[in-house]
C-alpha positions as a printed NumPy array, in Angstrom:
array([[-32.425, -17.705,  -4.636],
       [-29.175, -18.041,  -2.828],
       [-25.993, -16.667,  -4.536],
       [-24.011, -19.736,  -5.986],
       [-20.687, -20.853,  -3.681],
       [-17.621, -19.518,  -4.476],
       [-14.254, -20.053,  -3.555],
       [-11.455, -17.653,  -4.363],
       [ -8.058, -18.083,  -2.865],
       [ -5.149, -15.405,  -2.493],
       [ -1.957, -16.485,  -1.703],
       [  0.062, -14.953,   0.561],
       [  3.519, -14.939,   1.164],
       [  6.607, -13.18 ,   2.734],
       [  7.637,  -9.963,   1.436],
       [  4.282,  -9.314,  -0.307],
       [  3.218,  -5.974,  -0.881],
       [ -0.358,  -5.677,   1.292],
       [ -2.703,  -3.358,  -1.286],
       [ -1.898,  -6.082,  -3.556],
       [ -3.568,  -8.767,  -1.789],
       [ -6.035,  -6.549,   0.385],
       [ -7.252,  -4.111,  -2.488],
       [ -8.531,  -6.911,  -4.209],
       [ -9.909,  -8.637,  -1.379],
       [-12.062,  -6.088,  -0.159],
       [-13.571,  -6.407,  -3.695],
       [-13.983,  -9.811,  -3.971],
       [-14.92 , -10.27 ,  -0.801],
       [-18.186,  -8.413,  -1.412],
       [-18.918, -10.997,  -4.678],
       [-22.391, -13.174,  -3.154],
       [-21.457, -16.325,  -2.537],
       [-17.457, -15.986,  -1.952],
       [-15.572, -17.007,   0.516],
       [-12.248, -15.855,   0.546],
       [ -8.793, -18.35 ,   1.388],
       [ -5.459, -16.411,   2.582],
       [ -3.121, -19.254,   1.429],
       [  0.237, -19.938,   2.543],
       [  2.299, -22.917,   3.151],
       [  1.437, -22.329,   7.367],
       [ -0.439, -20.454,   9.158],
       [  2.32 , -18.196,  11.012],
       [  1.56 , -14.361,  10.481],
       [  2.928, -13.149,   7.36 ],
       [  4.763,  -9.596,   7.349],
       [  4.898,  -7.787,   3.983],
       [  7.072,  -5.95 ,   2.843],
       [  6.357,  -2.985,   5.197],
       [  6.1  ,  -4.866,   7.832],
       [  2.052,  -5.556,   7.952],
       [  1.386,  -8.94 ,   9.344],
       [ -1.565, -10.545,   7.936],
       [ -2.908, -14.149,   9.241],
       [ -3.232, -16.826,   6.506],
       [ -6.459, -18.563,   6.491],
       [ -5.915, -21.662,   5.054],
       [ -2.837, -23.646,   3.719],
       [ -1.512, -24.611,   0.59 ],
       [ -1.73 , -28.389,   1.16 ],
       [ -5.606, -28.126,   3.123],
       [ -6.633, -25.415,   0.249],
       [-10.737, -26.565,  -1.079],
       [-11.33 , -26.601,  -5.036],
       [-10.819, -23.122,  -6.196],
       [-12.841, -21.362,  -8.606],
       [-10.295, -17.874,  -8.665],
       [ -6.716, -17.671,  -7.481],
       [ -4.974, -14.611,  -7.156],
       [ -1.434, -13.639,  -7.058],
       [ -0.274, -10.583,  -5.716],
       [  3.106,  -8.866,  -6.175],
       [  6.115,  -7.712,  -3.974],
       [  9.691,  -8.367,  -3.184],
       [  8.961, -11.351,  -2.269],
       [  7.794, -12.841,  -5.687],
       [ 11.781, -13.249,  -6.019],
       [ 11.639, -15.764,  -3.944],
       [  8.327, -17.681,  -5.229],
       [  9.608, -17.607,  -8.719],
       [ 12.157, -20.937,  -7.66 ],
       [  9.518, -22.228,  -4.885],
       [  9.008, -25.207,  -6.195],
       [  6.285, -26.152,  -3.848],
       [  4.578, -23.195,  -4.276],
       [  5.198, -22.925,  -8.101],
       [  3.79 , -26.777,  -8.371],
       [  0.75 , -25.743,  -6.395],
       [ -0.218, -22.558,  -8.861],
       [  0.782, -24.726, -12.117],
       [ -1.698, -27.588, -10.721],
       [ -4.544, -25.2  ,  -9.449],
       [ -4.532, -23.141, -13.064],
       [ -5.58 , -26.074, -14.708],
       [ -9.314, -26.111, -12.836],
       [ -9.744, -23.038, -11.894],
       [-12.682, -20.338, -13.612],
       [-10.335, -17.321, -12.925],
       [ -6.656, -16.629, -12.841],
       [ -5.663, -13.236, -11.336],
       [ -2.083, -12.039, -11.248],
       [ -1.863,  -8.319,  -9.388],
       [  1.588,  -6.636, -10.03 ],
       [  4.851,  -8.329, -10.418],
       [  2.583, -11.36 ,  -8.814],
       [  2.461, -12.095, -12.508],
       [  5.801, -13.171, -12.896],
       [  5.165, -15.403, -10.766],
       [  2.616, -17.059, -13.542],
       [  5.285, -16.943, -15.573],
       [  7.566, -18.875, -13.498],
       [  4.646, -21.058, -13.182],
       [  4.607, -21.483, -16.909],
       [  0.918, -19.886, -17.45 ],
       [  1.498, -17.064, -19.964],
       [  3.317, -18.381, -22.843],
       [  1.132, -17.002, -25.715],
       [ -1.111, -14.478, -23.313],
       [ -1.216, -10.952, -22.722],
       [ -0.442,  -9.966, -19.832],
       [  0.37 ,  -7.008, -17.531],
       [  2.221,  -6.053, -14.565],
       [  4.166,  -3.246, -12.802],
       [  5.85 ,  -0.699, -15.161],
       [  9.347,  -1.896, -14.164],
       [  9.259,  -5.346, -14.915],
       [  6.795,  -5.413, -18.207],
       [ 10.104,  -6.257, -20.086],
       [ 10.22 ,  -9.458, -18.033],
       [  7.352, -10.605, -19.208],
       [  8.463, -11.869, -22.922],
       [ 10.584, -14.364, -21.298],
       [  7.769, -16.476, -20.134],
       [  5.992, -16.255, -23.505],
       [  3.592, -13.668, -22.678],
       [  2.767, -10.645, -24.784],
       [  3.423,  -7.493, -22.37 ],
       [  0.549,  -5.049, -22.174],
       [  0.8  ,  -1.578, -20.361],
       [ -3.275,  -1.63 , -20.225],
       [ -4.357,  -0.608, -16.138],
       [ -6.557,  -4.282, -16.458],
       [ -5.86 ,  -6.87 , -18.99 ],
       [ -8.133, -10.098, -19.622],
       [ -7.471, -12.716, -21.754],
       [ -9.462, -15.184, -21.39 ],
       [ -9.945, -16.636, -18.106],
       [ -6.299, -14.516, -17.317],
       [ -6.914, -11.506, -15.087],
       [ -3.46 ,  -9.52 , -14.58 ],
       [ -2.66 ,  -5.463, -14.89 ],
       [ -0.733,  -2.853, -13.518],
       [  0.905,  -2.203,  -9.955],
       [ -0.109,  -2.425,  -6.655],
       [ -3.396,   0.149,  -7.079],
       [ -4.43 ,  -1.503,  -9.915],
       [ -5.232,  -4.565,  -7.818],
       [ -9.026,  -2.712,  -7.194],
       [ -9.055,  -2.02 , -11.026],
       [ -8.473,  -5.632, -12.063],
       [-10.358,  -7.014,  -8.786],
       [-13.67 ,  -5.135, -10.269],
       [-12.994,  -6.274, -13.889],
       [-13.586, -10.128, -12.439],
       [-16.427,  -9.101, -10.159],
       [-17.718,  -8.187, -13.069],
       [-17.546, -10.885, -15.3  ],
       [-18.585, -12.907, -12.277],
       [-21.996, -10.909, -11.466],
       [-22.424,  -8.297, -14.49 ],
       [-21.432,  -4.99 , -14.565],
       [-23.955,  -3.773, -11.813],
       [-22.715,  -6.031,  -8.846],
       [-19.041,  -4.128,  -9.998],
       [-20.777,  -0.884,  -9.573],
       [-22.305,  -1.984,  -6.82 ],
       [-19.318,  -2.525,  -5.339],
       [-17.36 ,   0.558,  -6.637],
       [-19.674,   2.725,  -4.751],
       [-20.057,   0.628,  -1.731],
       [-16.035,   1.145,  -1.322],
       [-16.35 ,   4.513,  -2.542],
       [-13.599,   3.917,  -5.784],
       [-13.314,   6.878,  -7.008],
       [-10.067,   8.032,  -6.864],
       [ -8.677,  12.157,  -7.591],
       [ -4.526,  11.713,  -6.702],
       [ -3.512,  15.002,  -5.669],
       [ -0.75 ,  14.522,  -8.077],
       [ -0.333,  13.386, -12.139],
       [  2.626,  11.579, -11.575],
       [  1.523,   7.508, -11.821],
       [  3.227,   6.356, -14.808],
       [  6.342,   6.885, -16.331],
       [  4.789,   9.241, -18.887],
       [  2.972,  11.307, -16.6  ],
       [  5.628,  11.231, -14.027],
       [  8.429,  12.296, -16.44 ],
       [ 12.111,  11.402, -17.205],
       [ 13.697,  12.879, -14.593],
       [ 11.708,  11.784, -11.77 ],
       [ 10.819,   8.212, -13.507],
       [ 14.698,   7.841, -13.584],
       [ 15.348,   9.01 ,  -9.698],
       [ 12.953,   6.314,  -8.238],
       [ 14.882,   3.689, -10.801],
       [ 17.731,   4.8  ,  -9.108],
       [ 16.553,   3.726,  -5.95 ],
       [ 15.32 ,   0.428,  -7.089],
       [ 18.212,  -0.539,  -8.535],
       [ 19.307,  -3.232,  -5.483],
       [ 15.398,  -4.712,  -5.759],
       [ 15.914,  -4.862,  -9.782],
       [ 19.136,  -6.618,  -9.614],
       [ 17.494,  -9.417,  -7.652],
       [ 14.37 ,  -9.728,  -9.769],
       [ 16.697, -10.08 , -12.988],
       [ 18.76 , -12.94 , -10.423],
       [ 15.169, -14.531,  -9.957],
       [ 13.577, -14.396, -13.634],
       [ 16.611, -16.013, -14.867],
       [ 16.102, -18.568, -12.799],
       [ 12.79 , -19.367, -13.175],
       [ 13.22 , -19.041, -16.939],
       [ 15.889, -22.113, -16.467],
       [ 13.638, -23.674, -14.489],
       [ 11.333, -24.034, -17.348],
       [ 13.58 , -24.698, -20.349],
       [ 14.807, -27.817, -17.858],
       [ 11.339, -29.062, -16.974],
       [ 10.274, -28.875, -20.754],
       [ 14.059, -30.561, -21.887],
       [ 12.367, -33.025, -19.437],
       [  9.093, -33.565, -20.898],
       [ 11.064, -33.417, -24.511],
       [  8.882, -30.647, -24.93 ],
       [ 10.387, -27.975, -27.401],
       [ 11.946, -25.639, -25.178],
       [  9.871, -22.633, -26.949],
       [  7.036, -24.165, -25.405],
       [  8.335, -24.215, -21.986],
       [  5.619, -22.297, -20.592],
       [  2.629, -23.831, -22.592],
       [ -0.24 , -22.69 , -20.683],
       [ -3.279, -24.943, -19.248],
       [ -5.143, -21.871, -19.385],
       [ -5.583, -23.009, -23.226],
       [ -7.885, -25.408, -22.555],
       [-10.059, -23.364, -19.737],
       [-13.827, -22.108, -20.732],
       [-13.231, -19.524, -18.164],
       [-17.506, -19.4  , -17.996],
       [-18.685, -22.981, -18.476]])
């Protein structure tokens, strides 16, 4: 029997950070039945942040039904979180999609999109405190799921999360599958991934350095947090409910 037809789109976008988008897709990519969507608003080459250009595939406006999107992280999220176009194609896509997948600080960008008020939720170390001003509940878990919402850690944790939904899609064995064909097994020749591992000192000298890249993504949350207290002043929604998520009402497995 053939594999049932899948559709999963990524979006990409300037500034992204590649392992983001490309850790997962090598994953889902090997999920029977998929085909995979690179999604931007053209179909220019995209650089990311260090200067990778990737080819999108397909664009926002000539995107099929989806049954997975997936938003990865980077610098350039700052500038997604007050896309408006891009923002209004997420919000409208979360409502029919099976799986939601936010890799990094891409899910901040759900935020802005006003799909986590009330979920848990994870992202990069350095911006979990964002996350309470969309609603969500931060979690420091490498892979969270609630519900049909996929999110987790940074940039590595893209493969993590990426083999969390191939599992749900295909049962644990297609994951494993898949683990092994990619050889996923990973030994770091250092103990120094997380803040608690890494230590003070060193956690506080990379802070340092991020401090110009911080100051913008505080510049950017705000606005995308205004963003939503005007659009639900608009609706005469209770501001507190800004960010009321459609993923409510999803059966992520019908």
């Amino acid at each position: 029997m053939m594999p049932p037809s899948l559709n999963f789109g990524l979006l990409l976008f300037p500034d992204v950070t590649q392992l983001d988008l490309t850790g997962p897709y090598e994953v889902l990519a090997r999920v029977p039945g998929a085909s995979l969507h690179l999604l931007w608003k053209d179909r220019t080459p995209v650089r990311s942040d260090m200067g990778l250009s990737i080819l999108p595939t397909t664009t926002l406006a000539d995107c099929p039904v989806l049954d997975l999107l997936l938003v990865p992280g980077g610098p350039g999220v700052h500038a997604l979180m007050v896309d408006e176009l891009v923002l209004d194609f997420i919000a409208g896509r979360a409502s029919s999609v099976r799986w939601l997948v936010g890799i990094c600080t891409g899910t901040l960008v759900l935020g802005a999109a006003g799909l986590l008020q009330g979920r848990r939720a994870g992202t990069h170390w350095n911006s979990r405190h964002y996350l309470p001003r969309f609603g969500a509940e931060p979690s420091d878990r490498r892979v969270e799921v609630d519900g049909a919402l996929f999110t987790g850690g940074g940039v590595t944790a893209g493969i993590d999360v990426a083999l969390r939904v191939a599992a749900e899609i295909g049962g644990d064995e297609l994951a494993q599958l898949i683990q092994l064909g990619i050889e996923y097994d990973p030994e770091p020749p250092f103990d120094a991934g997380t803040p608690g591992k890494a230590g003070e000192a060193l956690t506080n000298r990379l802070l340092s350095r991020m401090a110009p890249r911080m100051a913008e993504r505080d510049a950017a949350v705000e606005a995308a947090t205004r963003r939503l207290a005007r659009d639900a002043e608009r609706a005469g929604r209770p501001v507190s409910n800004a960010a009321q998520s459609p993923l409510d009402s999803i059966d992520p497995f019908p």
